[in-house]
Amino acid sequence: DIRFLIYPQDLPKHEKKNSSQIDYIPDFVLEQLFEHINDLHKDLIPVVWIAFKTGLRISDVLTLQNNCLAKVNGKYSIITDIAKTFVKGHRIPIDNKLADIIAVLIADSKSKSTKDNNPNNYIFAIYKGKRKGMPFTQHMVRAHLNHLSKTKNIIDEQGEIFHFKTHQFRHTYAVKLLNGGADILTIQELLAHSSPEMTLRYAKLLDDTKRKAFESVIDQGAFSFDVDGKIKNIQHSSELYEKA
């Protein structure tokens, strides 16, 4: 039997992704995405905006209900339950533009919905066919995004067509909060992480970003001055040891 001629170690191995690597969408790609956002299927444009501006998992975006929008003291929030971490009534602040988009979705959902075609009052409901009453699928969102990427030549910094994954929007939200100065506890709360472990991965990314920025400044000689205020080349430690 040929099965006994092949050992597990002989099978090709998939390259494991670094667990500390954060797969987010860089600004270089975001600029292209939003330049062409209106070429995405019209029903999926608000899905992208909500995912980008709230950091919700795509599964939670697609199951938002028509009571998800709240206004307190003139400020809007999305209120929803988080399925993965069993958080009830999770509140995420949003801006007025996103609130306007969601208000339109809610009104549209209420006008089209019945107990038969949308019993759970989803704002991204499928109203007919085999999946009647169910929300849009993650596959649908991902497929349309990558079709847009190919047809509009949305590329990464290496010139390759960018491959979108829906969870990247959540990572992007966290990275932008960190780069904007938000603290870890605030980000943990906004993302509804059950523990700080995942949130701290974003902090590691920020540390790396800060380090690269610092090294870039060092390479430009920003801290290399002599007592007369003139630029001075500092010897590398290896050169110092050679002369010692």
mmCIF file of C-alpha atoms in Angstrom:
data_model
loop_
_atom_site.group_PDB
_atom_site.id
_atom_site.type_symbol
_atom_site.label_atom_id
_atom_site.label_comp_id
_atom_site.label_asym_id
_atom_site.label_seq_id
_atom_site.Cartn_x
_atom_site.Cartn_y
_atom_site.Cartn_z
ATOM 1 C CA ASP A 1 0.000 0.000 0.000
ATOM 2 C CA ILE A 2 1.474 3.341 -1.111
ATOM 3 C CA ARG A 3 0.249 4.987 2.084
ATOM 4 C CA PHE A 4 2.965 3.163 4.029
ATOM 5 C CA LEU A 5 5.683 4.565 1.754
ATOM 6 C CA ILE A 6 4.957 8.167 2.740
ATOM 7 C CA TYR A 7 5.833 9.430 6.200
ATOM 8 C CA PRO A 8 4.279 12.527 7.790
ATOM 9 C CA GLN A 9 7.634 14.296 7.673
ATOM 10 C CA ASP A 10 7.736 13.774 3.887
ATOM 11 C CA LEU A 11 4.581 15.814 3.323
ATOM 12 C CA PRO A 12 5.005 19.479 2.300
ATOM 13 C CA LYS A 13 4.638 21.868 5.191
ATOM 14 C CA HIS A 14 2.791 25.166 5.048
ATOM 15 C CA GLU A 15 4.801 28.094 6.261
ATOM 16 C CA LYS A 16 3.542 29.072 9.679
ATOM 17 C CA LYS A 17 2.576 32.674 10.157
ATOM 18 C CA ASN A 18 4.321 34.513 12.943
ATOM 19 C CA SER A 19 1.779 34.635 15.776
ATOM 20 C CA SER A 20 2.935 38.127 16.675
ATOM 21 C CA GLN A 21 2.390 39.449 13.158
ATOM 22 C CA ILE A 22 -0.605 41.753 12.786
ATOM 23 C CA ASP A 23 -2.278 41.474 9.385
ATOM 24 C CA TYR A 24 -3.674 44.962 8.897
ATOM 25 C CA ILE A 25 -4.354 47.104 5.820
ATOM 26 C CA PRO A 26 -1.634 49.725 5.291
ATOM 27 C CA ASP A 27 -2.586 53.301 4.413
ATOM 28 C CA PHE A 28 -1.063 52.799 0.953
ATOM 29 C CA VAL A 29 -3.770 50.201 0.237
ATOM 30 C CA LEU A 30 -6.569 51.978 2.119
ATOM 31 C CA GLU A 31 -6.155 55.044 -0.081
ATOM 32 C CA GLN A 32 -6.700 52.889 -3.174
ATOM 33 C CA LEU A 33 -9.628 51.030 -1.627
ATOM 34 C CA PHE A 34 -11.544 54.164 -0.731
ATOM 35 C CA GLU A 35 -10.705 55.764 -4.070
ATOM 36 C CA HIS A 36 -12.639 52.903 -5.698
ATOM 37 C CA ILE A 37 -15.124 52.141 -2.905
ATOM 38 C CA ASN A 38 -18.117 53.252 -4.989
ATOM 39 C CA ASP A 39 -17.286 50.537 -7.524
ATOM 40 C CA LEU A 40 -17.959 47.893 -4.873
ATOM 41 C CA HIS A 41 -21.457 46.374 -4.824
ATOM 42 C CA LYS A 42 -23.668 49.069 -3.301
ATOM 43 C CA ASP A 43 -25.000 46.770 -0.566
ATOM 44 C CA LEU A 44 -21.469 45.996 0.621
ATOM 45 C CA ILE A 45 -20.097 49.544 0.773
ATOM 46 C CA PRO A 46 -21.630 50.186 4.231
ATOM 47 C CA VAL A 47 -20.272 46.826 5.456
ATOM 48 C CA VAL A 48 -16.754 48.046 4.698
ATOM 49 C CA TRP A 49 -17.314 51.440 6.331
ATOM 50 C CA ILE A 50 -18.713 49.886 9.511
ATOM 51 C CA ALA A 51 -15.906 47.314 9.755
ATOM 52 C CA PHE A 52 -13.291 50.018 9.171
ATOM 53 C CA LYS A 53 -14.727 52.562 11.609
ATOM 54 C CA THR A 54 -15.743 50.246 14.468
ATOM 55 C CA GLY A 55 -13.258 47.356 14.512
ATOM 56 C CA LEU A 56 -16.124 44.889 14.870
ATOM 57 C CA ARG A 57 -15.495 41.354 13.684
ATOM 58 C CA ILE A 58 -17.139 40.910 10.306
ATOM 59 C CA SER A 59 -19.519 38.333 11.807
ATOM 60 C CA ASP A 60 -20.730 40.983 14.263
ATOM 61 C CA VAL A 61 -21.028 43.617 11.528
ATOM 62 C CA LEU A 62 -23.193 41.351 9.392
ATOM 63 C CA THR A 63 -25.508 40.488 12.296
ATOM 64 C CA LEU A 64 -26.167 44.065 13.413
ATOM 65 C CA GLN A 65 -29.869 44.579 14.076
ATOM 66 C CA ASN A 66 -32.123 47.539 13.412
ATOM 67 C CA ASN A 67 -31.915 48.684 17.043
ATOM 68 C CA CYS A 68 -28.105 49.000 17.009
ATOM 69 C CA LEU A 69 -27.882 52.800 16.732
ATOM 70 C CA ALA A 70 -27.969 54.884 19.918
ATOM 71 C CA LYS A 71 -27.567 58.590 20.617
ATOM 72 C CA VAL A 72 -26.548 59.859 24.056
ATOM 73 C CA ASN A 73 -25.760 63.516 24.764
ATOM 74 C CA GLY A 74 -25.672 64.217 21.056
ATOM 75 C CA LYS A 75 -23.078 61.501 20.381
ATOM 76 C CA TYR A 76 -23.752 58.324 18.412
ATOM 77 C CA SER A 77 -22.753 54.774 19.260
ATOM 78 C CA ILE A 78 -23.353 51.288 17.955
ATOM 79 C CA ILE A 79 -24.709 48.918 20.583
ATOM 80 C CA THR A 80 -24.554 45.208 19.878
ATOM 81 C CA ASP A 81 -23.781 41.823 21.414
ATOM 82 C CA ILE A 82 -20.361 40.308 20.687
ATOM 83 C CA ALA A 83 -20.797 36.636 19.883
ATOM 84 C CA LYS A 84 -17.205 35.417 20.294
ATOM 85 C CA THR A 85 -16.567 36.856 23.757
ATOM 86 C CA PHE A 86 -20.209 36.756 24.956
ATOM 87 C CA VAL A 87 -20.304 40.498 25.643
ATOM 88 C CA LYS A 88 -23.830 41.881 25.889
ATOM 89 C CA GLY A 89 -24.667 45.447 24.951
ATOM 90 C CA HIS A 90 -21.175 46.342 23.742
ATOM 91 C CA ARG A 91 -21.003 50.051 22.897
ATOM 92 C CA ILE A 92 -18.690 51.547 20.262
ATOM 93 C CA PRO A 93 -18.560 55.303 19.601
ATOM 94 C CA ILE A 94 -18.987 56.318 15.957
ATOM 95 C CA ASP A 95 -18.936 59.568 14.009
ATOM 96 C CA ASN A 96 -21.961 61.317 12.526
ATOM 97 C CA LYS A 97 -21.201 60.198 8.971
ATOM 98 C CA LEU A 98 -21.285 56.538 9.934
ATOM 99 C CA ALA A 99 -24.394 57.148 12.038
ATOM 100 C CA ASP A 100 -26.115 58.581 8.951
ATOM 101 C CA ILE A 101 -25.201 55.492 6.924
ATOM 102 C CA ILE A 102 -26.516 53.167 9.634
ATOM 103 C CA ALA A 103 -29.722 55.201 10.011
ATOM 104 C CA VAL A 104 -30.438 54.679 6.302
ATOM 105 C CA LEU A 105 -29.750 50.943 6.638
ATOM 106 C CA ILE A 106 -32.093 50.715 9.620
ATOM 107 C CA ALA A 107 -34.883 52.551 7.809
ATOM 108 C CA ASP A 108 -34.437 50.321 4.759
ATOM 109 C CA SER A 109 -34.446 47.186 6.908
ATOM 110 C CA LYS A 110 -37.623 48.205 8.701
ATOM 111 C CA SER A 111 -39.413 48.971 5.444
ATOM 112 C CA LYS A 112 -38.516 45.617 3.854
ATOM 113 C CA SER A 113 -38.636 43.273 6.833
ATOM 114 C CA THR A 114 -41.360 40.886 7.891
ATOM 115 C CA LYS A 115 -41.359 38.091 10.444
ATOM 116 C CA ASP A 116 -40.915 35.726 7.517
ATOM 117 C CA ASN A 117 -38.080 37.327 5.535
ATOM 118 C CA ASN A 118 -36.071 38.896 8.382
ATOM 119 C CA PRO A 119 -37.160 37.511 11.776
ATOM 120 C CA ASN A 120 -33.957 38.713 13.499
ATOM 121 C CA ASN A 121 -34.194 42.274 12.160
ATOM 122 C CA TYR A 122 -30.751 42.264 10.545
ATOM 123 C CA ILE A 123 -29.722 45.400 8.659
ATOM 124 C CA PHE A 124 -27.754 43.246 6.191
ATOM 125 C CA ALA A 125 -30.462 40.678 5.567
ATOM 126 C CA ILE A 126 -31.101 38.483 2.549
ATOM 127 C CA TYR A 127 -34.814 38.835 1.857
ATOM 128 C CA LYS A 128 -35.443 35.994 -0.590
ATOM 129 C CA GLY A 129 -34.058 32.714 -1.847
ATOM 130 C CA LYS A 130 -32.503 29.797 0.013
ATOM 131 C CA ARG A 131 -30.827 32.063 2.576
ATOM 132 C CA LYS A 132 -33.909 34.173 3.224
ATOM 133 C CA GLY A 133 -33.781 35.710 6.687
ATOM 134 C CA MET A 134 -30.030 35.174 7.007
ATOM 135 C CA PRO A 135 -27.374 37.897 6.958
ATOM 136 C CA PHE A 136 -24.841 38.427 4.176
ATOM 137 C CA THR A 137 -21.975 35.950 4.320
ATOM 138 C CA GLN A 138 -18.342 36.727 5.076
ATOM 139 C CA HIS A 139 -17.410 34.926 1.866
ATOM 140 C CA MET A 140 -19.610 37.312 -0.110
ATOM 141 C CA VAL A 141 -17.862 40.351 1.362
ATOM 142 C CA ARG A 142 -14.382 38.914 0.866
ATOM 143 C CA ALA A 143 -15.078 37.789 -2.712
ATOM 144 C CA HIS A 144 -16.401 41.190 -3.768
ATOM 145 C CA LEU A 145 -13.489 43.014 -2.123
ATOM 146 C CA ASN A 146 -10.938 40.864 -3.926
ATOM 147 C CA HIS A 147 -12.796 41.211 -7.216
ATOM 148 C CA LEU A 148 -12.554 44.985 -6.737
ATOM 149 C CA SER A 149 -8.866 44.628 -5.899
ATOM 150 C CA LYS A 150 -8.200 42.802 -9.169
ATOM 151 C CA THR A 151 -10.358 44.934 -11.457
ATOM 152 C CA LYS A 152 -9.101 48.245 -10.034
ATOM 153 C CA ASN A 153 -5.509 47.055 -9.592
ATOM 154 C CA ILE A 154 -5.323 47.720 -5.856
ATOM 155 C CA ILE A 155 -1.730 46.853 -5.035
ATOM 156 C CA ASP A 156 0.567 46.607 -2.041
ATOM 157 C CA GLU A 157 3.889 48.434 -1.770
ATOM 158 C CA GLN A 158 5.620 45.589 -3.637
ATOM 159 C CA GLY A 159 3.321 46.070 -6.617
ATOM 160 C CA GLU A 160 1.335 42.872 -6.001
ATOM 161 C CA ILE A 161 -2.468 42.757 -6.089
ATOM 162 C CA PHE A 162 -3.604 43.158 -2.484
ATOM 163 C CA HIS A 163 -5.576 40.226 -1.081
ATOM 164 C CA PHE A 164 -8.260 41.372 1.345
ATOM 165 C CA LYS A 165 -9.321 39.365 4.375
ATOM 166 C CA THR A 166 -12.254 40.662 6.347
ATOM 167 C CA HIS A 167 -10.486 40.437 9.723
ATOM 168 C CA GLN A 168 -7.861 42.891 8.485
ATOM 169 C CA PHE A 169 -10.292 45.746 9.086
ATOM 170 C CA ARG A 170 -10.401 44.921 12.801
ATOM 171 C CA HIS A 171 -6.613 44.904 13.023
ATOM 172 C CA THR A 172 -6.460 48.154 11.062
ATOM 173 C CA TYR A 173 -8.856 49.820 13.497
ATOM 174 C CA ALA A 174 -6.673 48.802 16.446
ATOM 175 C CA VAL A 175 -3.449 49.932 14.781
ATOM 176 C CA LYS A 176 -4.932 53.323 13.923
ATOM 177 C CA LEU A 177 -6.122 53.791 17.518
ATOM 178 C CA LEU A 178 -2.650 52.975 18.823
ATOM 179 C CA ASN A 179 -0.924 55.260 16.371
ATOM 180 C CA GLY A 180 -3.417 57.961 17.343
ATOM 181 C CA GLY A 181 -2.396 57.721 20.993
ATOM 182 C CA ALA A 182 -5.126 55.511 22.496
ATOM 183 C CA ASP A 183 -4.009 53.468 25.503
ATOM 184 C CA ILE A 184 -4.105 49.678 25.669
ATOM 185 C CA LEU A 185 -7.007 49.462 28.127
ATOM 186 C CA THR A 186 -9.181 51.696 25.933
ATOM 187 C CA ILE A 187 -8.418 49.568 22.888
ATOM 188 C CA GLN A 188 -9.136 46.378 24.826
ATOM 189 C CA GLU A 189 -12.519 47.806 25.797
ATOM 190 C CA LEU A 190 -13.391 49.017 22.293
ATOM 191 C CA LEU A 191 -12.462 45.669 20.757
ATOM 192 C CA ALA A 192 -14.253 43.747 23.535
ATOM 193 C CA HIS A 193 -11.243 41.522 24.100
ATOM 194 C CA SER A 194 -11.827 39.127 26.972
ATOM 195 C CA SER A 195 -8.183 39.457 28.055
ATOM 196 C CA PRO A 196 -5.366 41.921 27.348
ATOM 197 C CA GLU A 197 -3.247 39.249 25.635
ATOM 198 C CA MET A 198 -4.499 39.983 22.107
ATOM 199 C CA THR A 199 -4.465 43.729 22.666
ATOM 200 C CA LEU A 200 -0.832 43.592 23.765
ATOM 201 C CA ARG A 201 0.073 42.174 20.351
ATOM 202 C CA TYR A 202 -0.922 45.529 18.910
ATOM 203 C CA ALA A 203 1.302 47.255 21.454
ATOM 204 C CA LYS A 204 4.218 45.131 20.236
ATOM 205 C CA LEU A 205 3.512 46.353 16.718
ATOM 206 C CA LEU A 206 3.538 49.949 17.915
ATOM 207 C CA ASP A 207 6.864 49.334 19.670
ATOM 208 C CA ASP A 208 8.282 48.083 16.372
ATOM 209 C CA THR A 209 6.883 51.122 14.552
ATOM 210 C CA LYS A 210 8.402 53.476 17.105
ATOM 211 C CA ARG A 211 11.737 51.686 16.877
ATOM 212 C CA LYS A 212 11.829 51.974 13.082
ATOM 213 C CA ALA A 213 10.949 55.662 13.289
ATOM 214 C CA PHE A 214 13.670 56.203 15.898
ATOM 215 C CA GLU A 215 16.276 54.348 13.834
ATOM 216 C CA SER A 216 15.302 56.377 10.771
ATOM 217 C CA VAL A 217 15.923 59.576 12.718
ATOM 218 C CA ILE A 218 19.240 58.211 13.987
ATOM 219 C CA ASP A 219 20.295 57.316 10.435
ATOM 220 C CA GLN A 220 19.650 60.910 9.418
ATOM 221 C CA GLY A 221 22.101 62.039 12.090
ATOM 222 C CA ALA A 222 19.572 64.008 14.103
ATOM 223 C CA PHE A 223 21.353 63.294 17.395
ATOM 224 C CA SER A 224 24.925 63.580 16.106
ATOM 225 C CA PHE A 225 26.213 66.988 17.218
ATOM 226 C CA ASP A 226 29.530 68.062 18.663
ATOM 227 C CA VAL A 227 29.945 70.772 21.279
ATOM 228 C CA ASP A 228 30.127 73.446 18.578
ATOM 229 C CA GLY A 229 26.740 72.442 17.212
ATOM 230 C CA LYS A 230 28.204 70.909 14.065
ATOM 231 C CA ILE A 231 27.227 67.498 12.716
ATOM 232 C CA LYS A 232 29.629 64.863 13.968
ATOM 233 C CA ASN A 233 29.925 61.274 12.748
ATOM 234 C CA ILE A 234 29.733 58.919 15.716
ATOM 235 C CA GLN A 235 31.908 55.835 15.411
ATOM 236 C CA HIS A 236 30.187 52.463 15.563
ATOM 237 C CA SER A 237 30.954 50.367 18.624
ATOM 238 C CA SER A 238 32.867 47.848 16.473
ATOM 239 C CA GLU A 239 35.239 50.597 15.350
ATOM 240 C CA LEU A 240 35.757 51.687 18.937
ATOM 241 C CA TYR A 241 36.671 48.159 20.010
ATOM 242 C CA GLU A 242 39.164 47.865 17.162
ATOM 243 C CA LYS A 243 40.938 51.014 18.363
ATOM 244 C CA ALA A 244 40.867 50.069 22.034
#
